[in-house]
XYZ file of C-alpha atoms in Angstrom:
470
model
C 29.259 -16.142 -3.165
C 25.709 -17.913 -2.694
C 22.632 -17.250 -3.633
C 19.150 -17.662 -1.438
C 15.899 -17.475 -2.593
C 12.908 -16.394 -0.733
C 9.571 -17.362 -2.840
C 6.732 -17.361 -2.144
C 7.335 -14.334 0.849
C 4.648 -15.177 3.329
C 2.340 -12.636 5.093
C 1.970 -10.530 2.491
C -0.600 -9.686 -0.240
C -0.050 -11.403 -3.597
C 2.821 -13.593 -4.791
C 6.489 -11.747 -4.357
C 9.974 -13.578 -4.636
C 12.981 -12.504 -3.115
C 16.233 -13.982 -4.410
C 19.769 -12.020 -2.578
C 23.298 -12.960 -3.545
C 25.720 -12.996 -0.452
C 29.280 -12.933 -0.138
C 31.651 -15.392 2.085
C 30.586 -13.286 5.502
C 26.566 -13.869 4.255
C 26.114 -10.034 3.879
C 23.628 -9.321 0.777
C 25.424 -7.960 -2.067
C 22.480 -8.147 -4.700
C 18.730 -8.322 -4.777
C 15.925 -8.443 -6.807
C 12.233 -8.671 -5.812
C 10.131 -10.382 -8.653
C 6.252 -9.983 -8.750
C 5.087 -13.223 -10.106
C 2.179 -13.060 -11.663
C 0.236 -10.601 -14.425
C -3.590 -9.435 -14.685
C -3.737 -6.916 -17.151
C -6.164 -4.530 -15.002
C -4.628 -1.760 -17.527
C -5.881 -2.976 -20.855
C -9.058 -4.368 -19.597
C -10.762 -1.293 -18.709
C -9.906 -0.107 -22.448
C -13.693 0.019 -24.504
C -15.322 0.319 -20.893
C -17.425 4.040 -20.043
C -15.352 5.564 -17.459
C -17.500 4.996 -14.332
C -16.840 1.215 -14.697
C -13.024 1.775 -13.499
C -14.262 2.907 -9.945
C -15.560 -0.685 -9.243
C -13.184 -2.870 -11.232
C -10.213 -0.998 -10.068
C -10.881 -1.751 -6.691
C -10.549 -5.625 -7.404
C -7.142 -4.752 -7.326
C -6.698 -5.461 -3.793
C -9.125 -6.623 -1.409
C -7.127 -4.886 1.673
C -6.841 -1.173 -0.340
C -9.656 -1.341 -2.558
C -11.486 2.235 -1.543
C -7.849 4.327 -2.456
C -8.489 2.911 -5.660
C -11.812 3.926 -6.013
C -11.342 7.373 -5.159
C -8.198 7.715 -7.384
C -10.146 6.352 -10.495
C -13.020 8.646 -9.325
C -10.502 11.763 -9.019
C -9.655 10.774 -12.940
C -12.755 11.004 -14.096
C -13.996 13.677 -12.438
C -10.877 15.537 -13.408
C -11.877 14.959 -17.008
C -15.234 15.999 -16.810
C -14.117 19.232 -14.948
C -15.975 18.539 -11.625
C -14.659 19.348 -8.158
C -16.684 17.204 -5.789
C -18.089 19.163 -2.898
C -16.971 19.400 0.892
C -19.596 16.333 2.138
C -18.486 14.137 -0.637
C -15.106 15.095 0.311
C -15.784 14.387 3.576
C -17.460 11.001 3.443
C -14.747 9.848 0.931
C -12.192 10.580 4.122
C -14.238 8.933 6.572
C -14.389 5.669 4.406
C -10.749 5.891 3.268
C -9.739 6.319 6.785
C -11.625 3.214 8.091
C -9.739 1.317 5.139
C -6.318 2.992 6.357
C -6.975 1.867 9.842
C -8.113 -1.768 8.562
C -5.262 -1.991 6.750
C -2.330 -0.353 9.703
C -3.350 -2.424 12.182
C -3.481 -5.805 10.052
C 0.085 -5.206 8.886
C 1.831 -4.553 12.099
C -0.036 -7.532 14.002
C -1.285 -10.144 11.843
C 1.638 -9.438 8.480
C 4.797 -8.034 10.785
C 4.889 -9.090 14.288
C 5.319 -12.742 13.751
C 8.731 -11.536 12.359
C 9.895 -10.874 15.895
C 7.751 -12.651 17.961
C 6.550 -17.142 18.256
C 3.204 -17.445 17.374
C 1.152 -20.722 18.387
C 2.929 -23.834 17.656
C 0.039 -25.194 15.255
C -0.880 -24.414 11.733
C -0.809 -22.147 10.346
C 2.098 -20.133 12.503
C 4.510 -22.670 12.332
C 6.443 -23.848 10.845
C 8.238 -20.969 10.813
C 11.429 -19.126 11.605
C 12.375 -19.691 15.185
C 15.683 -16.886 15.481
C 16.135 -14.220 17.441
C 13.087 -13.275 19.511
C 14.144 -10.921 22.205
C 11.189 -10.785 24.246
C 10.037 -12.342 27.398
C 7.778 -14.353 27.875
C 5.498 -12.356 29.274
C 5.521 -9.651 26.362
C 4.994 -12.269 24.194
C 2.316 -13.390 25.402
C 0.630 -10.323 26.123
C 1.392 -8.740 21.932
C 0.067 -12.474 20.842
C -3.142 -11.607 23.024
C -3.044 -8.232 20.916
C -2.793 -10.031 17.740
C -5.934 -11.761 18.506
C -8.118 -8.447 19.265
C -6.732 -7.057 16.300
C -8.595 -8.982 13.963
C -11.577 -7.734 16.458
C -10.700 -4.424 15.891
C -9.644 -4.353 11.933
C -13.380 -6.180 11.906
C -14.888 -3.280 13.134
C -12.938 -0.963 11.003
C -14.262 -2.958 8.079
C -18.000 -2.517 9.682
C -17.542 1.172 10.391
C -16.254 2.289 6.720
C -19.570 0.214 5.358
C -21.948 2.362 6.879
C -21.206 5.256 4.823
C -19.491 3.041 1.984
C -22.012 0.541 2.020
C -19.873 -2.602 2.304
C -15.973 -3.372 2.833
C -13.879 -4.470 1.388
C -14.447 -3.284 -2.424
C -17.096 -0.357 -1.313
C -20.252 0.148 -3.733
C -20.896 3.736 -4.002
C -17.267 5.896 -4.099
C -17.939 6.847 -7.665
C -17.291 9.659 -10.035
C -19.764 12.232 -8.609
C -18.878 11.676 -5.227
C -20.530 9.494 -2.826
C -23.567 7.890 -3.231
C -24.348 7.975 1.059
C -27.040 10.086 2.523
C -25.924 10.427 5.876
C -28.484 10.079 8.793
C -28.106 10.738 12.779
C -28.148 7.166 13.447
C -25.220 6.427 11.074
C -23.114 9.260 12.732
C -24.011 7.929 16.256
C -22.941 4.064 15.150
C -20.018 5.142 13.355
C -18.781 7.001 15.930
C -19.270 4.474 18.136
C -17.050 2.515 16.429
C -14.252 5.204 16.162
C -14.444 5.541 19.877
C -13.752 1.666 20.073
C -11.067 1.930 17.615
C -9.232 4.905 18.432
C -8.633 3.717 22.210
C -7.171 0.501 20.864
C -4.712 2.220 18.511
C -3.677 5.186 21.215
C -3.368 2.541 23.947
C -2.308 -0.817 22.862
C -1.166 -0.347 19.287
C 0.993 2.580 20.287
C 2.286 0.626 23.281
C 3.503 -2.566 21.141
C 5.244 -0.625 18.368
C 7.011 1.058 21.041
C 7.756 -2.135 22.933
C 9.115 -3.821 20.017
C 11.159 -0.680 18.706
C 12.669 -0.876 22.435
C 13.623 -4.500 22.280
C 14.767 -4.548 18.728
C 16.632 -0.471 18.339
C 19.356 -2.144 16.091
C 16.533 -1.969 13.426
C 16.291 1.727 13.302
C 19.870 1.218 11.589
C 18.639 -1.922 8.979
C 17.067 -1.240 6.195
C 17.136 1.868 4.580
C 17.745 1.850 1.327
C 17.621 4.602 -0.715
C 16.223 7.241 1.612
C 14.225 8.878 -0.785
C 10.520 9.502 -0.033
C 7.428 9.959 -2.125
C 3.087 11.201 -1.132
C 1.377 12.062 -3.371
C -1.039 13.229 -0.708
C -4.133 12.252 1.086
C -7.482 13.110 2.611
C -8.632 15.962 1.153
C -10.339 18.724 4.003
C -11.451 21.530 2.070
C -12.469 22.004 -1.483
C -9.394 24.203 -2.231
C -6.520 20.967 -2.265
C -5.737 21.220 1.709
C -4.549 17.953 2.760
C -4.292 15.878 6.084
C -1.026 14.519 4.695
C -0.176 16.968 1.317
C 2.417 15.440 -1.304
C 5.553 15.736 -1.877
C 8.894 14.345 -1.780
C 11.753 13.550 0.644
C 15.658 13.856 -0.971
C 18.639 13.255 1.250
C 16.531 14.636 4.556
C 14.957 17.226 2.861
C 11.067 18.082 2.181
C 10.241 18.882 -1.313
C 7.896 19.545 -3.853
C 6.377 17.271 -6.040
C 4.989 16.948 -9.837
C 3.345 14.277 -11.798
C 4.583 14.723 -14.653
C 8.167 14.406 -12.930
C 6.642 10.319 -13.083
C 8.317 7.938 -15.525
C 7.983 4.339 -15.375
C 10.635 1.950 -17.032
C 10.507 -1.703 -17.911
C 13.332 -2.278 -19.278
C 13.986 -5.284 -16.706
C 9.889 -6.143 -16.415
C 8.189 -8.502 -18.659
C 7.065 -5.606 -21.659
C 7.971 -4.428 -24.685
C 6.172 -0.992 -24.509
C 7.649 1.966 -24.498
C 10.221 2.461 -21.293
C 10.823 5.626 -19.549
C 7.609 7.384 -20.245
C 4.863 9.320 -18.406
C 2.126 7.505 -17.464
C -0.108 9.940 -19.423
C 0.830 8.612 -22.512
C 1.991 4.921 -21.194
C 0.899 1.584 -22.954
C 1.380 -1.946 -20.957
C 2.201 -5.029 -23.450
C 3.282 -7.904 -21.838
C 6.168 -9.816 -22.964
C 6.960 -12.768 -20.262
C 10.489 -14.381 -20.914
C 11.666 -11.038 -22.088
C 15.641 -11.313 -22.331
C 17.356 -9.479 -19.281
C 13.530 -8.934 -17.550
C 12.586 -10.807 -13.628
C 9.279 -9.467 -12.294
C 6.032 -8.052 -13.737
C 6.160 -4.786 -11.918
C 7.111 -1.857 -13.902
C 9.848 0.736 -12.406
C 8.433 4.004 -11.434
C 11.134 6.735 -11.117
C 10.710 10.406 -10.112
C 13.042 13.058 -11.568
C 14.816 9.026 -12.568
C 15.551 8.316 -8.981
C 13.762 5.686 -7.080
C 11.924 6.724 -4.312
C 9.837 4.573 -1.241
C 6.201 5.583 -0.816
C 4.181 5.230 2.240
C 3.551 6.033 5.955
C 7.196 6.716 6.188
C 6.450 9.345 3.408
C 3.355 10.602 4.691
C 4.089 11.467 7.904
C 8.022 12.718 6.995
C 6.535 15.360 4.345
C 3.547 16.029 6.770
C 6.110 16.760 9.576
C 4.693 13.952 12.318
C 7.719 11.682 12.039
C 11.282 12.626 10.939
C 13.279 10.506 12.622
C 14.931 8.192 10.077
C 14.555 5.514 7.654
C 14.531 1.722 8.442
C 12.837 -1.116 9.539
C 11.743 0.419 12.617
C 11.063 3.577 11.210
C 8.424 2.276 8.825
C 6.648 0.589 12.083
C 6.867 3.916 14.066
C 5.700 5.980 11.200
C 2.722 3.755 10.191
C 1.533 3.461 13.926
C 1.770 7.564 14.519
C 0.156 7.805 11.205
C -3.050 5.709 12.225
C -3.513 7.340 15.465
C -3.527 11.029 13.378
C -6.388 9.934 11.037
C -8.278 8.362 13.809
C -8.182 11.424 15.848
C -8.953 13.562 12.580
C -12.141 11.219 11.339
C -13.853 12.865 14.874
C -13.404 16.499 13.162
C -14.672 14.958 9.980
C -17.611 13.442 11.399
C -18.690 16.213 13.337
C -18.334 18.247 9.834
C -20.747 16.291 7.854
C -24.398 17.402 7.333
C -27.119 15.387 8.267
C -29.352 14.400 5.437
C -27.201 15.964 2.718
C -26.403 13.750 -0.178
C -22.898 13.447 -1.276
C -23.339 12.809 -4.492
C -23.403 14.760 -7.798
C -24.177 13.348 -11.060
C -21.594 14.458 -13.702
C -22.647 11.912 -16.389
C -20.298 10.558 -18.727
C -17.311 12.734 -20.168
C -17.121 12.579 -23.908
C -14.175 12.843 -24.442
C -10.701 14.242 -21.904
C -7.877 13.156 -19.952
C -7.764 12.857 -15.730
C -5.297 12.057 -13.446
C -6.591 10.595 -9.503
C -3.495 10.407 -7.195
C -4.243 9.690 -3.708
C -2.542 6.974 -1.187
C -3.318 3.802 -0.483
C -2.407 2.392 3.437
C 0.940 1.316 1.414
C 1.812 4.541 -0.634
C 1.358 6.943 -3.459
C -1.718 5.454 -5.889
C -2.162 7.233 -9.240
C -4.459 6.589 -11.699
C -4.461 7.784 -15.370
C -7.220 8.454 -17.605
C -8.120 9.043 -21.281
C -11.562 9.207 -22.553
C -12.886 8.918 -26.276
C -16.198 8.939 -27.330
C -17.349 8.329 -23.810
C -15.044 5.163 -23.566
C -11.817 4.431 -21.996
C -9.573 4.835 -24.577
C -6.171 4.415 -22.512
C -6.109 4.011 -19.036
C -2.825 3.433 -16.645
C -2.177 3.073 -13.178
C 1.007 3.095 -10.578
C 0.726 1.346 -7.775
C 2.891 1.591 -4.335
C 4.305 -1.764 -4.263
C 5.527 -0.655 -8.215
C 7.449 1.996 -6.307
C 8.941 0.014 -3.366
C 9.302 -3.790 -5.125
C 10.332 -2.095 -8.403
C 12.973 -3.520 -10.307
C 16.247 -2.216 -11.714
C 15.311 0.513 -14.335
C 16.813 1.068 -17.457
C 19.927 3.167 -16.152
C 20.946 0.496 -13.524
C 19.012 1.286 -10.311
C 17.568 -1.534 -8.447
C 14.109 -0.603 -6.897
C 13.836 0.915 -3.229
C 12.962 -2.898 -1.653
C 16.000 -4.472 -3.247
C 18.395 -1.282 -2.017
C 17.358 -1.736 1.467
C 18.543 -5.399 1.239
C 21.736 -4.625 -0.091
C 24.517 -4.828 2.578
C 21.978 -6.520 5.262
C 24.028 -9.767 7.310
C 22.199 -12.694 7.101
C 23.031 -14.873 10.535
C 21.584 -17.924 9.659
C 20.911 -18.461 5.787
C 18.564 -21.289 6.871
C 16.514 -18.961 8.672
C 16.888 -15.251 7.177
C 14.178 -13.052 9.167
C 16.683 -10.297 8.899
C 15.397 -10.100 5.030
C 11.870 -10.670 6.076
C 11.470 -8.074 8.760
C 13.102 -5.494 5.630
C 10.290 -6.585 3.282
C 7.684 -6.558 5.510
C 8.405 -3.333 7.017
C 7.407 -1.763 3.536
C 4.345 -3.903 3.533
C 3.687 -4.979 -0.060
C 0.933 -5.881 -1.512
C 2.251 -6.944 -5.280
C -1.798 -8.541 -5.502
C -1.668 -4.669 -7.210
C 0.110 -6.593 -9.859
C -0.107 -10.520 -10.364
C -2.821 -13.192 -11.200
C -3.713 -14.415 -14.461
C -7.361 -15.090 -15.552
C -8.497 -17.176 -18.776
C -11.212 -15.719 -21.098
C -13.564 -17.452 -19.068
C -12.914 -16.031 -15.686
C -10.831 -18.941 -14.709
C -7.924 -18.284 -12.919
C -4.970 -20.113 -14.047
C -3.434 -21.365 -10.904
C -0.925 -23.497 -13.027
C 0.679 -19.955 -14.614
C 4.537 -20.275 -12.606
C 7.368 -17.642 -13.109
C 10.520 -20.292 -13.218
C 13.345 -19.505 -10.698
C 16.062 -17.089 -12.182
């Protein structure tokens, strides 16, 4: 038995270790993912009116920021009583949609690729892992030329969402109310322009690389897996009556099923806090507790019905019906790439929807006093955010994150998180160079930023704060 540790993971958002045990034949027996680092987003926004959590919520993440906005939006406006109308719903889409796109297109090229593929042999692509690359020469070349319009094209999603969100990342004006965008015929015209831009890339060249690589590398529609189990809690809302382009639910042993918040319970008995463990996020508390006995990562363990479950494109687009092929590696690729090109091709029917000169914003003031709950996806998963309100002011406010459901830890009754399950049982060929565990972790794309950094009192961040090796 050996033990290897992966830390930090590279090409990735945030700071995630990866230690695996491995027997005498180097086949992972173990795993545990660790987030590294706490921020305390939870108990910050506590004393704060509730339209605050729409903005500081979305510093969060820097490559998911608007899915926070709207899910701390959907709180409030949920305890005020206020159903935002179609535009608002509409303009929330469009901007959510340019973040999805943003966000698709830098995993798979700039986060993923360089998993299977030799990037430049300069800083900062190498030094790196130099195993197993299947392609020619040629098709190398040509996805490396890809990777380099992608950033030209995840730069234009960025400058397409800002016209109606007013800047990206972190947008200024998805708030509880709506959206603060008047939309004229000039801003329709450029941000279709964009789309058209975008869209061709994703049908023509995106769609063509995931397939290439899913060609050259079909053993990893078999690595992978993990648990099988699949969570949405659904996204982009088209009418004002719940319809969604991707409605929730949940995926168990093959099968499409409903879903229920308050089937949500998040555990911590092997996460750095004392509070309460196996409770609703309703009524959750987060105190930190770092060197906790038996405890590894900062990143609570969400269960559903107390089984772990993997949340995102996978999820989306196996509940919406658009990809029910299998779960792996591969998979996750396949599903996030059919997944972009729907949206894309559905942000034309949105646009064409929206009303010229019609504001989509409603003030709602402040509610006095009321609970909400916002669940929506982020580009990586189901995003929920939890509200109470007192006197006008956040009195308790919690939220689960997508990388909480795939990097979670072992709960309280034994069960590692989705992440570690899918390393379990994986053969490692070369424990110097393991890309068989990196092209598993980066297939669920993580972003554990949702959970890490620590700031001092005085806004400094405290770059010296280092979880010790298990």
């Amino acid at each position: 038995m050996s033990t290897l540790v992966l830390d930090p993971i590279t090409r990735l958002e945030g700071h995630l270790k990866v230690s695996v045990t491995l027997d005498a034949g180097n086949n992972v027996t173990a795993a545990q993912a660790t987030g590294n680092l706490y921020r305390d987003f939870e108990n910050m926004l506590v004393g704060r009116v509730p339209g605050d959590a729409a903005f500081l919520t979305q510093r969060i993440c820097g490559v998911c920021p608007v899915s926070h906005a709207i899910a701390s939006s959907k709180a409030t406006e949920q305890a005020q009583g206020f159903t935002p109308p179609l535009q608002a719903l509409l303009l929330r889409n469009l901007i959510q949609g340019a973040n999805f796109i943003a966000s698709n297109v830098l995993h798979f090229y700039q986060l993923a690729l360089l998993d299977f593929i030799q990037g430049p042999q300069m800083s900062p692509w190498a030094p790196g892992y130099a195993l197993d690359f299947r392609l020619n020469a040629t098709d190398s070349q040509t996805l490396m030329d890809h990777y380099v319009t992608a950033l030209s094209i995840r730069r234009q999603a960025h400058e397409m969402g800002a016209i109606f969100g007013g800047k990206l990342p972190h947008v200024g004006n998805v708030v509880p109310g709506g959206v603060t965008a008047n939309p004229t015929s000039t801003h329709i015209t450029s941000f279709r322009n964009y789309l058209n831009t975008i869209t061709a890339f994703v049908q023509n060249t995106y769609r063509a690389d995931v397939n290439k690589l899913a060609a050259a590398y079909s053993d990893y529609y078999q690595i992978g897996k993990g648990y099988g189990n699949l969570i949405s809690y659904g996204v982009f809302d088209t009418n004002t009556a719940g319809a969604q382009l991707f409605p929730a639910g949940t995926v168990t042993n093959g099968v499409v099923g409903g879903f229920a918040n308050t089937n949500i319970k998040e555990y911590v008995g092997h996460s750095w806090y004392t509070s309460p463990s196996g409770v609703n996020p309703s009524s959750e508390a987060t105190t930190p507790s770092f060197g906790k006995s038996g405890a590894y990562t900062w990143l609570k363990a969400p269960r559903y019905n107390d089984v772990p479950y993997e949340a995102g494109s996978l999820a989306r687009t196996w509940i919406s019906g658009d990809y029910q092929v299998g779960v792996s590696v591969m998979d996750r690729h396949m599903a996030r790439c059919i997944e972009t090109g729907k949206i894309a091709e559905n942000m034309q029917t949105w646009l064409n929807q929206l009303q010229v000169g019609v504001s989509g914003y409603t003030d709602i003031g402040t509610p006095a006093t009321g609970t909400g709950i916002g669940l929506t996806e982020a580009p990586r998963g189901a995003l929920g955010h939890w509200v109470s309100v007192a006197t006008s002011k956040i009195s308790r406010y919690q939220i689960v994150t997508p990388t909480c459901w795939n990097a979670s830890p072992m709960d309280d009754a034994g069960n590692v998180g989705p992440i570690e399950k899918a390393l379990i049982g994986t053969h490692v060929t070369d424990t110097a160079q393991p890309v068989e565990l990196l092209r598993i972790v980066h297939s669920f794309d993580p972003c554990t930023g949702c959970s890490v950094h620590v700031m001092s009192p005085e806004g400094i961040e405290i770059s010296n704060f280092v979880v010790q090796p298990l």
